[in-house]
Every structure is written in C-alpha cells, then in structure tokens.
Coordinates of C-alpha atoms in Angstrom, one line a residue:
X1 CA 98.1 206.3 71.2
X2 CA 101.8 206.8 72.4
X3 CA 104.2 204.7 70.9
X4 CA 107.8 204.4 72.6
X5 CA 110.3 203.6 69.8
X6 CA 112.5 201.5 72.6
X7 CA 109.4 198.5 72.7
X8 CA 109.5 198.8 69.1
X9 CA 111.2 195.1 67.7
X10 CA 114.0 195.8 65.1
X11 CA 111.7 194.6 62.2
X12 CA 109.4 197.3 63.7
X13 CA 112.1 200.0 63.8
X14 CA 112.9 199.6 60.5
X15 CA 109.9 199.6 58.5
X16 CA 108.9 203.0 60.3
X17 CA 111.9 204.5 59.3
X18 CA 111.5 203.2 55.9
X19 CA 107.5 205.1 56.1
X20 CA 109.5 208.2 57.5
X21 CA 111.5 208.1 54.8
X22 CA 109.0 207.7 52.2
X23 CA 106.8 210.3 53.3
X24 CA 110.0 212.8 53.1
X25 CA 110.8 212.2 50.0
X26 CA 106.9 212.1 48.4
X27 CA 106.9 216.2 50.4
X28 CA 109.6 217.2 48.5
X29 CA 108.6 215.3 45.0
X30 CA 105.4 217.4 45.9
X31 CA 107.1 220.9 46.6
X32 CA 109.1 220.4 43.1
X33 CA 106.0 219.7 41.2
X34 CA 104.3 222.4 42.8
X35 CA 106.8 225.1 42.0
X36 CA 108.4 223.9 38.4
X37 CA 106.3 226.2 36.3
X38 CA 107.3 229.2 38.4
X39 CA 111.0 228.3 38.5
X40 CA 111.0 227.2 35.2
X41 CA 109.8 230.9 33.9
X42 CA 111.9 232.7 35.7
X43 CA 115.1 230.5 34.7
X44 CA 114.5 230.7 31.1
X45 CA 113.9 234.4 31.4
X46 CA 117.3 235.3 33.4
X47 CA 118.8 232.5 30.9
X48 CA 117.5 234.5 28.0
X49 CA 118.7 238.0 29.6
X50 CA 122.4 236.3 30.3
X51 CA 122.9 235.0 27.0
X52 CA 121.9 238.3 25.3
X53 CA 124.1 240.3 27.4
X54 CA 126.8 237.6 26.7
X55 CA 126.8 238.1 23.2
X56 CA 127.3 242.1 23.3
X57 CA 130.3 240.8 25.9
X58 CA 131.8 238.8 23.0
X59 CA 131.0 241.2 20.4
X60 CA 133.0 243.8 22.8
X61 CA 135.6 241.3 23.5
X62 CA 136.5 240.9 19.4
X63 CA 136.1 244.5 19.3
X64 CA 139.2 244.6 21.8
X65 CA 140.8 242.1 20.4
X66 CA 140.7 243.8 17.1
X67 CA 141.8 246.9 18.5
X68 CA 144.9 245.6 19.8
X69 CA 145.8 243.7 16.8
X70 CA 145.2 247.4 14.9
X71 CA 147.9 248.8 17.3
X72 CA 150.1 246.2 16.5
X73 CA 149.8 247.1 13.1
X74 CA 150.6 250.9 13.4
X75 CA 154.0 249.9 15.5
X76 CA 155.0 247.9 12.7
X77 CA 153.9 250.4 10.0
X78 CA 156.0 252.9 12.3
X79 CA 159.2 250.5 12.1
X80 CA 159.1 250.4 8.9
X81 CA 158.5 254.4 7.8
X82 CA 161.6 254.7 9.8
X83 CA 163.6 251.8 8.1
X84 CA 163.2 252.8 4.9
X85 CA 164.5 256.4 5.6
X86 CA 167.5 254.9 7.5
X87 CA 168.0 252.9 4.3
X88 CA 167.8 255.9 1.9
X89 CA 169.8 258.0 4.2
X90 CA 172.8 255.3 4.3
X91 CA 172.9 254.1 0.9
X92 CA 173.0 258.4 0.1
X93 CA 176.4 258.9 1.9
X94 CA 177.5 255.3 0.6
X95 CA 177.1 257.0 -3.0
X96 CA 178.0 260.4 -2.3
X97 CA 181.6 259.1 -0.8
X98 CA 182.5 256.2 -3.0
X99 CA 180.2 257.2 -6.2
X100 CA 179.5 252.9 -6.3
X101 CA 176.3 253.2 -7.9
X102 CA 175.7 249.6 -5.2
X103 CA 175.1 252.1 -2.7
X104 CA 172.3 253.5 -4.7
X105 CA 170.1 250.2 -4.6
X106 CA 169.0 250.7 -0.8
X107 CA 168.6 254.3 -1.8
X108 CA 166.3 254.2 -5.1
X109 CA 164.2 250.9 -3.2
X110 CA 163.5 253.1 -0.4
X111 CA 163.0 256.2 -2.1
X112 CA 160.2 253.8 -3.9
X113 CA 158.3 252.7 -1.2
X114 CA 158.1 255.4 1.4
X115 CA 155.4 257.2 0.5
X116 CA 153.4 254.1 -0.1
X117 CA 154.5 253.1 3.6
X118 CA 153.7 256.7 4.8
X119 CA 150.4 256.4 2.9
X120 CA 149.5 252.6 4.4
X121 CA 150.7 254.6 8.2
X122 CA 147.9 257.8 7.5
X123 CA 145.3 255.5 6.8
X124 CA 145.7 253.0 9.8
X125 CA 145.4 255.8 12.2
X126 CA 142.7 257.7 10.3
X127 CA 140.6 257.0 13.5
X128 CA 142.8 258.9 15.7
X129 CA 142.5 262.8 15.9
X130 CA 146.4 262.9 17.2
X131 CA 148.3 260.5 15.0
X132 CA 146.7 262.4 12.5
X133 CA 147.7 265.3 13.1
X134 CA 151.6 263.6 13.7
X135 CA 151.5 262.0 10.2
X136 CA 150.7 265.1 8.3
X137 CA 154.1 266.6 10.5
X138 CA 156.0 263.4 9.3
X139 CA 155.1 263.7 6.0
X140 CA 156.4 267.2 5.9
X141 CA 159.6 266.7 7.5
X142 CA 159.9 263.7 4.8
X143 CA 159.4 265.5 2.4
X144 CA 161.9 267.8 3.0
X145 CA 164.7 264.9 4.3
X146 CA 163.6 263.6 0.4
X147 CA 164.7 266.3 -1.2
X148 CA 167.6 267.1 0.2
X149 CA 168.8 263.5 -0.3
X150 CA 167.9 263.6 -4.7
X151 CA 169.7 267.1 -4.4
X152 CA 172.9 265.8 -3.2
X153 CA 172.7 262.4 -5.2
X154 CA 171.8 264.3 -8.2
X155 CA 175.3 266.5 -8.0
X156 CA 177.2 263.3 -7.0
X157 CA 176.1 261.8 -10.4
X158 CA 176.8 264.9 -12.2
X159 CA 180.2 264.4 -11.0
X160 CA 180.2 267.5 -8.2
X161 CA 181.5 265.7 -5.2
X162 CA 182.2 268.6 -3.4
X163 CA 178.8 270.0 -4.0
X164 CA 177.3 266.9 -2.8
X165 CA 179.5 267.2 0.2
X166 CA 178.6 270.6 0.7
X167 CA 175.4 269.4 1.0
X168 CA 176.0 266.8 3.8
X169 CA 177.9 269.1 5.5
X170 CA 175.1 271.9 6.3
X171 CA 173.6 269.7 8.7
X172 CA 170.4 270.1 7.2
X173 CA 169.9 266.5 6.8
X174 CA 170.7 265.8 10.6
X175 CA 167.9 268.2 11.5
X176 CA 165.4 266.5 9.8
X177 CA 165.9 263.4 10.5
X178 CA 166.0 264.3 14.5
X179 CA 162.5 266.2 13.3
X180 CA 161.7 262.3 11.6
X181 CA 162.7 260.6 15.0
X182 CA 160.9 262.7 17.4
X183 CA 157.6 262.7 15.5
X184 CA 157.7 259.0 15.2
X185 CA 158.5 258.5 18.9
X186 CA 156.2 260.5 19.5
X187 CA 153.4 258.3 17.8
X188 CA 155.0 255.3 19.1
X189 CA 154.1 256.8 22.5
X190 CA 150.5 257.6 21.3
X191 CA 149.6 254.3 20.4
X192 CA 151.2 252.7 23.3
X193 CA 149.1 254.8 25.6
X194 CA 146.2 252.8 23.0
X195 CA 147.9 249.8 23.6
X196 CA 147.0 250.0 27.5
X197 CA 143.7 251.2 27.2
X198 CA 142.6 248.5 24.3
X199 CA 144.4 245.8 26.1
X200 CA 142.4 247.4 29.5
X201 CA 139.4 246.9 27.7
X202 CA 140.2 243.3 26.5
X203 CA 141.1 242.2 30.3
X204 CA 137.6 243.8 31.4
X205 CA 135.7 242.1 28.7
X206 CA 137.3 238.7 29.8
X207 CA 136.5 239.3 33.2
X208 CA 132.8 239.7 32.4
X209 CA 132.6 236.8 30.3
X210 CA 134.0 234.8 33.2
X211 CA 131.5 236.7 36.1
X212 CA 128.5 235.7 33.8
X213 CA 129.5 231.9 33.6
X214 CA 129.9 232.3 37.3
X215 CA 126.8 233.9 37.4
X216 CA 125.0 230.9 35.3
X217 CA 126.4 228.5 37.6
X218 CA 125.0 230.2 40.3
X219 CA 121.5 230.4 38.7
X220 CA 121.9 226.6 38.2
X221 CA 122.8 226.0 41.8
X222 CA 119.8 228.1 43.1
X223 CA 117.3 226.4 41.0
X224 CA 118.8 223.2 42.1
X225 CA 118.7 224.1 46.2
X226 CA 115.4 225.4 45.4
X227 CA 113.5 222.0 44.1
X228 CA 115.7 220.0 46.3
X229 CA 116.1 222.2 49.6
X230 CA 115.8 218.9 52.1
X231 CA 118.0 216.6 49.7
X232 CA 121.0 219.1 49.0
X233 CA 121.0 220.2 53.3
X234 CA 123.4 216.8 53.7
X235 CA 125.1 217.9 50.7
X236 CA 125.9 220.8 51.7
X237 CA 127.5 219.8 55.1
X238 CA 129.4 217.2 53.6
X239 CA 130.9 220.0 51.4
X240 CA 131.8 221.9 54.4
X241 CA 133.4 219.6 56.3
X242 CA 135.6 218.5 53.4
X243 CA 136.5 222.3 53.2
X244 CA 137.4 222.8 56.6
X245 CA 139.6 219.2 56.4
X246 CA 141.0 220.8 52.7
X247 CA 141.8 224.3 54.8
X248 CA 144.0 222.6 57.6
X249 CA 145.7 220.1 54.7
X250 CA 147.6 223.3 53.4
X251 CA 150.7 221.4 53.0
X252 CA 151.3 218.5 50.3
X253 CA 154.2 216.7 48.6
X254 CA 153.9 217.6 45.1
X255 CA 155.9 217.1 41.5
X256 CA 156.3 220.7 39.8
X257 CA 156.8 221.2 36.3
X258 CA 158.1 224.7 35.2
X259 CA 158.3 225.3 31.0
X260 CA 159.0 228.6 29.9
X261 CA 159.8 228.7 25.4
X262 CA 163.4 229.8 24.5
X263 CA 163.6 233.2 23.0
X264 CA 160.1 234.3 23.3
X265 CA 161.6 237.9 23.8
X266 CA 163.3 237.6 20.3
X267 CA 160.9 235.9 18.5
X268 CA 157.8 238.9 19.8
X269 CA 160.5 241.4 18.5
X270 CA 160.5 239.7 15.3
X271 CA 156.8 239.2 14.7
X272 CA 155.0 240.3 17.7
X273 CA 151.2 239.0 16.1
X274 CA 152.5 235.6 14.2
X275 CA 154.7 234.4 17.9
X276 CA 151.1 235.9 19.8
X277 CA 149.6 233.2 17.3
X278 CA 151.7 230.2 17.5
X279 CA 151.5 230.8 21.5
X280 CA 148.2 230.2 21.3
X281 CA 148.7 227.6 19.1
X282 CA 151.4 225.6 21.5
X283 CA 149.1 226.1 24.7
X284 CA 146.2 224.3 22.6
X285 CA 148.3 221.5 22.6
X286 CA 150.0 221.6 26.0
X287 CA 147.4 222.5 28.1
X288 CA 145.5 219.3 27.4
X289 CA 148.5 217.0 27.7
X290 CA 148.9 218.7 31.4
X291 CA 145.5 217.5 32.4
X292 CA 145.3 213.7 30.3
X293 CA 148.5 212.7 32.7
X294 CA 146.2 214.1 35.9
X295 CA 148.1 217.7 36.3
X296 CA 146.9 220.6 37.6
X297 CA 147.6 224.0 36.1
X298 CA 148.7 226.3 38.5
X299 CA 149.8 229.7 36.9
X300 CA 150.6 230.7 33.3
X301 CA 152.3 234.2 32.5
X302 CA 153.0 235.0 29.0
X303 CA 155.2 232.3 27.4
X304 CA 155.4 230.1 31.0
X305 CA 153.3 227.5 32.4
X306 CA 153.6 225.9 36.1
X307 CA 152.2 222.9 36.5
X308 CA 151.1 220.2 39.8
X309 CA 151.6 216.6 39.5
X310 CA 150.7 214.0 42.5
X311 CA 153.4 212.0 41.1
X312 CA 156.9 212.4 39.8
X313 CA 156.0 209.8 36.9
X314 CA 153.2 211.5 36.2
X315 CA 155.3 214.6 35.5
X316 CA 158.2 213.3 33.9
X317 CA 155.5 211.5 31.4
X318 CA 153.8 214.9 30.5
X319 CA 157.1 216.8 30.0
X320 CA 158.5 213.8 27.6
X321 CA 155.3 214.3 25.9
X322 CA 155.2 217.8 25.6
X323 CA 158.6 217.8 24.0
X324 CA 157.6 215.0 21.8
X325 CA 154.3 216.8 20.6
X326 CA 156.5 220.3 20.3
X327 CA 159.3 218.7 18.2
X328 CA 156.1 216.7 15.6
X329 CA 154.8 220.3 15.4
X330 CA 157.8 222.5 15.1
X331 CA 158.8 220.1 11.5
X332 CA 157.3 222.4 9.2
X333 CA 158.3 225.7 10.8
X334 CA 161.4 227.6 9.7
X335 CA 164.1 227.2 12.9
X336 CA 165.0 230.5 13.6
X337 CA 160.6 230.9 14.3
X338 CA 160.3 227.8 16.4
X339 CA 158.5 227.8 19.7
X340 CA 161.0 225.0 21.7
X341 CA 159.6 225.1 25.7
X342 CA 162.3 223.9 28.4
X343 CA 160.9 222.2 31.3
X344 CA 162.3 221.9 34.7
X345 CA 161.1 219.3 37.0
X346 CA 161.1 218.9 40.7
X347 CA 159.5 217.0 44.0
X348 CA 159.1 218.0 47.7
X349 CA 156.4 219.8 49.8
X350 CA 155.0 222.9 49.1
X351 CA 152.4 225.2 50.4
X352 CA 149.1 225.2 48.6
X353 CA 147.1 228.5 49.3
X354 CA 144.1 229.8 47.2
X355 CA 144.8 227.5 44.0
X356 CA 148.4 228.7 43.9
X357 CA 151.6 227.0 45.1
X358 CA 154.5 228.0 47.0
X359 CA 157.8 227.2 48.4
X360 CA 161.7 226.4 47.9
X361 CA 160.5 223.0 45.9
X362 CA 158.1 225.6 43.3
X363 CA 161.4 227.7 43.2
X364 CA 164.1 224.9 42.2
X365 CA 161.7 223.8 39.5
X366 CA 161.3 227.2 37.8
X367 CA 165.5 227.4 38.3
X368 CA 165.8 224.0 36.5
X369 CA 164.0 225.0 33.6
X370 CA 166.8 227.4 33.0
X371 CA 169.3 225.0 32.9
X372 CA 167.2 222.9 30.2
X373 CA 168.0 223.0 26.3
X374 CA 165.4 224.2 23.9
X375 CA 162.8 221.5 23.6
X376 CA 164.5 219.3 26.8
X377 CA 164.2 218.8 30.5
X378 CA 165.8 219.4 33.2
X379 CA 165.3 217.3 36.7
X380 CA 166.4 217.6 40.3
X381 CA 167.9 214.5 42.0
X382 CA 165.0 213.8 43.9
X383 CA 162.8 213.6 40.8
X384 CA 165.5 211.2 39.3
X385 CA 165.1 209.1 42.3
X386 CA 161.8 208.7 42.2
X387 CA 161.8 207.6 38.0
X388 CA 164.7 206.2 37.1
X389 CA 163.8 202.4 37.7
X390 CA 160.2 203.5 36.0
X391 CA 161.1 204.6 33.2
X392 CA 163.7 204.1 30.2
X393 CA 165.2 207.1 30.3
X394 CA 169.5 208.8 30.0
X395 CA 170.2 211.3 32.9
X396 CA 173.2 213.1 31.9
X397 CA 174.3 214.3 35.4
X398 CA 174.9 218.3 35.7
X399 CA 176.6 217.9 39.2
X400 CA 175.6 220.4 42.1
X401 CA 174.3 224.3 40.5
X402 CA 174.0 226.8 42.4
X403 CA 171.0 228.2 41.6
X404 CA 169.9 232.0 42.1
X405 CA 167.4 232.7 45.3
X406 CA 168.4 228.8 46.7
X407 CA 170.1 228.5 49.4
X408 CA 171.9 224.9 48.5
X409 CA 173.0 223.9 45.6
X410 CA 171.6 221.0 43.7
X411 CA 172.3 218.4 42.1
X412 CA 170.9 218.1 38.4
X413 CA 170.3 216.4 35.7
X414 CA 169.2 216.4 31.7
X415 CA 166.5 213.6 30.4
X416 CA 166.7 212.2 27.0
X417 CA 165.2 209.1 26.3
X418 CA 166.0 205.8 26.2
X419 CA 168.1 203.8 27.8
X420 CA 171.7 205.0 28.9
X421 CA 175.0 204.8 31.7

C-alpha cells in the first residue's frame, strides 16, 4: 500500500522520520562492525610501517643536527688557529722594537697553545679527505712562520737588534703568514660549502618528519570517512561552505605584534652555538605566551617573530608579558649575552592569504619594533587608542617618524607600565 506523506498527521510525520532515522543509523553501526577487523589490520600495519620509518627520520635528523654543530666547531677551531698566530706575530715585533719583555707574554702563550689548537683543528676534520689534506699544508707553513719568529726573538734577547730587524725585514714572515691566511680561508670555504649541504639535509629531514604527521593524520581521517561514510557527508559540506565563506573574508582588522632580539648579529658572532641555544630557549617561552593571550603565529625568521591578535588588548597583554617573562629570565645571564626582544605593535586591516598576512598595517608594526628599546615596546597611535583607558599603562609620545617603505608618517609611542601623564 501507497502511502502519501501529505495525509500523513504531524504526529505521523514525525515518528516515520524518527524510524527513517533509526534504520540509517543501525546500517551504518552495521557497515562499521562489519569492516573493523579489516580496517583495524591494515591501520595498525601502516601505523607500524610509519613509526619505523619515523624513527630512521629522527635518527637522520640528529645526525644533521650533529653535523652542523660539528661545522660550527671547525669555524671556531679555525678562528682561533689564526688568533693565536696573530697574537705571536704582534707581541714578536712588540719585543723585537721595544725589547719590553710585556710584549713577549702574547708571544710565549701563543707559541704554547698552537700546536695543541692545530692538533684539536686535524682531528675535527679527520672525516674530511680535503681539510685534511689543508691542515697538513697549514701545519707546514706554521711551522715555518714558528721558526722564523724564535729566530728573531732569540737574537733580540741576545741583544742583536739589528739582526732581529734583519730578520723582519726579508719579508719572509709576510709570506707565510699570506701562505697561513689563504689555507685557512680556504678551509673556511670548505666547510661552509658543508655547512649548506648539512643544514640542506637538516631542512629535508624536517620536512619529512612533518609529511609523515601529515600523512598520519590522513590515515586517521580515512579510517574515520571509512566507518562513518554517511555521518561525515554533512560534515564535510559544512566544511566546505565555511571554506568558501573563509576564501571571500580575505580581509580582517587585525592587532600585529612584530619582536625581533637586539644584537642577534653580535651576539651569533660571539658564540654562534650558545646564542643558537638561548634562541631556542626564548621561543620556548614566547611562543606559548603568544597563544595563552589567543594569538596567532604568523611567520618567524631567525631571531623575529610576527604575530596576529583579534584584539589590540590582547596584544598589548602578550607583549607586556613577554618583556616581563624576558627580563625574570635574562637575571642570571651576564649583560653583554642577553637575549632583550623589542616589540612593535600596531592595528588596522590587513590581507590574510594562505596563513600569512599582509599590508601597510603588517609593515608599520615591523617598523615600530625598530624604534623600541631592548626588552620594550613600541605602539602606533591607533593601538594607544584602543588601550589606554584598559589598561594602566605610561605612553611616552615619540611624535610623528617617518618610517622607511611608509608613505605617512606616524605617530608613536613607548609603553612602560603603570600609571603616568
């Protein structure tokens, strides 16, 4: 028999969609059941495959890692070959002019230590055919820049000043410390040609580790549109139309926080693996206070962070913190080794493609930053606008900067806290 739904009452209606419904969902508990064992096998198989292959990815990855480190190393060891010869060479002509037996201090402490230095340099590029062959030239030409500075320090203390300036004055010593520069450039070059390649390698590893925890969460997915096909099809268009709505919203107002640390550039000249240390050390405590106050991390590049807010208070309570947390952390550290970031805030619309932003209000933030002390902030007028009756704060006005790459200037200003004119 036929039923027309329209003659069915509304009591009617309703229980046979509540059957329909019933029946849908006991297919499907069905289907699942059916297929679990199946699925289940498979899953824990390609699990088992992915989580061996991950762990000859990590074990790669360290080997990178430690690779780079050991090229670190032979730069430093290569520094400090030359140093010490630098040092022997000066405090030679020091002596030799003046006879001050000061002069000889730099002299006898280097002549002391190079061939330990030389000896630490061969064995940390044993593994290398080429820097091999490099350091048994260097240690030549050494040898001979070694004695011809005990040959005219010798005559200088036997009171022959002429003979020792005869000695300086065949140009001997010029010759083999050119010989001394070239070789060691010439390793320098070697292992920065390393450097690319290991750090190459390092990248690739990374990028592995992150296709395979894509690929998990793939696997994960599948399994899940597998056992619940009907369930997830609603899902699934719900998902697409919020990404066609999230495609045409490509504009919105947003607070930008720029921090970049002061003297990064000095500090990796000074101690390239402890700064590459405490870096890592600082993001561990930054990145997190960027997402407890609801930011978004945008882009990081070396020492620099960017950073989106949905609210200017938001912002201005993660910078404060930031430079709260930096300066607790920063007490036991020498100052001239401190990591101090300076943070430059600002508000408007920007354009917000592929998980990246853009725009003149991304550009005034990164630009603010640089007028910021070390471990302070600086904040356009808009962002001051939007805080000041929020929050306790001193804005020390900067007037209008013109700032490079924007077209008008602004008006800035420095936060400290508490309360202030």
């Amino acid at each position: 028999m036929t039923i027309d739904q329209n003659e069915l009452s509304p009591a009617e209606d309703t229980a046979l969609r509540k059957r329909g419904r019933g029946v849908a969902l006991k297919r499907v508990g069905y289907e699942a059941r059916r297929n679990l064992l199946p699925i289940t096998l498979a899953v824990v198989f390609v699990v088992a495959v992915l989580i061996g292959f991950s762990l000859w990815i990590s074990d790669k990855a360290q080997n990178a890692d430690a690779a780079v480190t050991h090229t670190v190393r032979n730069h430093q060891l290569l520094s400090v070959v030359q140093s010490l010869l630098q040092d022997a060479e000066i405090g030679q002509r020091g002596y030799i002019l003046t006879g001050d037996s000061f002069y000889l201090e730099p002299y006898d402490r280097a002549i002391s230590e190079i061939e330990s230095a030389v000896g630490d340099l061969q064995s940390n590029v044993a593994d290398n055919s080429v820097q091999t062959a490099n350091v048994a030239v260097l240690r030549g030409l050494i040898a001979q820049k070694l004695s011809e500075l005990r040959q005219s320090v010798q005559r200088r203390r036997d009171g022959d000043q002429a003979g020792a300036l005869a000695v300086l004055k065949t140009g001997q010593g010029k010759v083999l410390m050119d010989g001394v520069r070239d070789v060691l450039s010439r390793m320098r070059a070697e292992e920065d040609r390393l450097m690319e390649g290991r750090a190459e390698q390092a990248s690739r590893a990374g990028f592995i580790m992150e296709m395979m925890v894509i690929g998990l969460s793939l696997l994960a997915a599948a399994v899940g549109l597998t056992m619940l096909h009907i369930a997830l099809r609603r899902a699934r268009s719900a998902e697409a139309a919020r990404d066609e709505l999230l495609s045409r919203l490509d504009r919105k107002l947003l607070a930008i926080l720029a921090a970049d640390i002061a003297g990064y550039s000095r500090l990796m000249e000074g101690n390239e693996t402890v700064t590459l240390d405490r870096l890592r050390h600082v993001r561990d405590l930054v990145d997190p206070i960027i997402v407890e106050h609801q930011g978004t991390i945008v882009n990081t590049a070396g020492d620099s962070v960017l950073a989106a807010f949905s609210s200017a208070l938001s912002a201005i309570d993660c910078a404060l913190e930031i430079q709260a947390r930096m300066e607790a952390d920063n007490r036991d550290v020498a100052e001239s080794d401190r990591l101090l970031f300076r943070i430059g805030l600002n508000v408007g619309d920007v354009i917000v493609r592929n998980g990246d932003v853009f725009g003149d209000t991304v550009n005034v933030a990164a630009r603010l930053e640089a007028l910021a002390n070390p471990g302070g902030i600086c904040i356009s007028r808009t962002v001051r606008d939007h805080i000041r009756k929020q929050r306790d704060l001193t804005f020390d006005d900067l007037g209008f900067q013109t700032l490079k790459n924007i077209a008008h200037p602004i008006s800035a200003f420095r936060v400290r806290a508490g309360h202030g004119a």
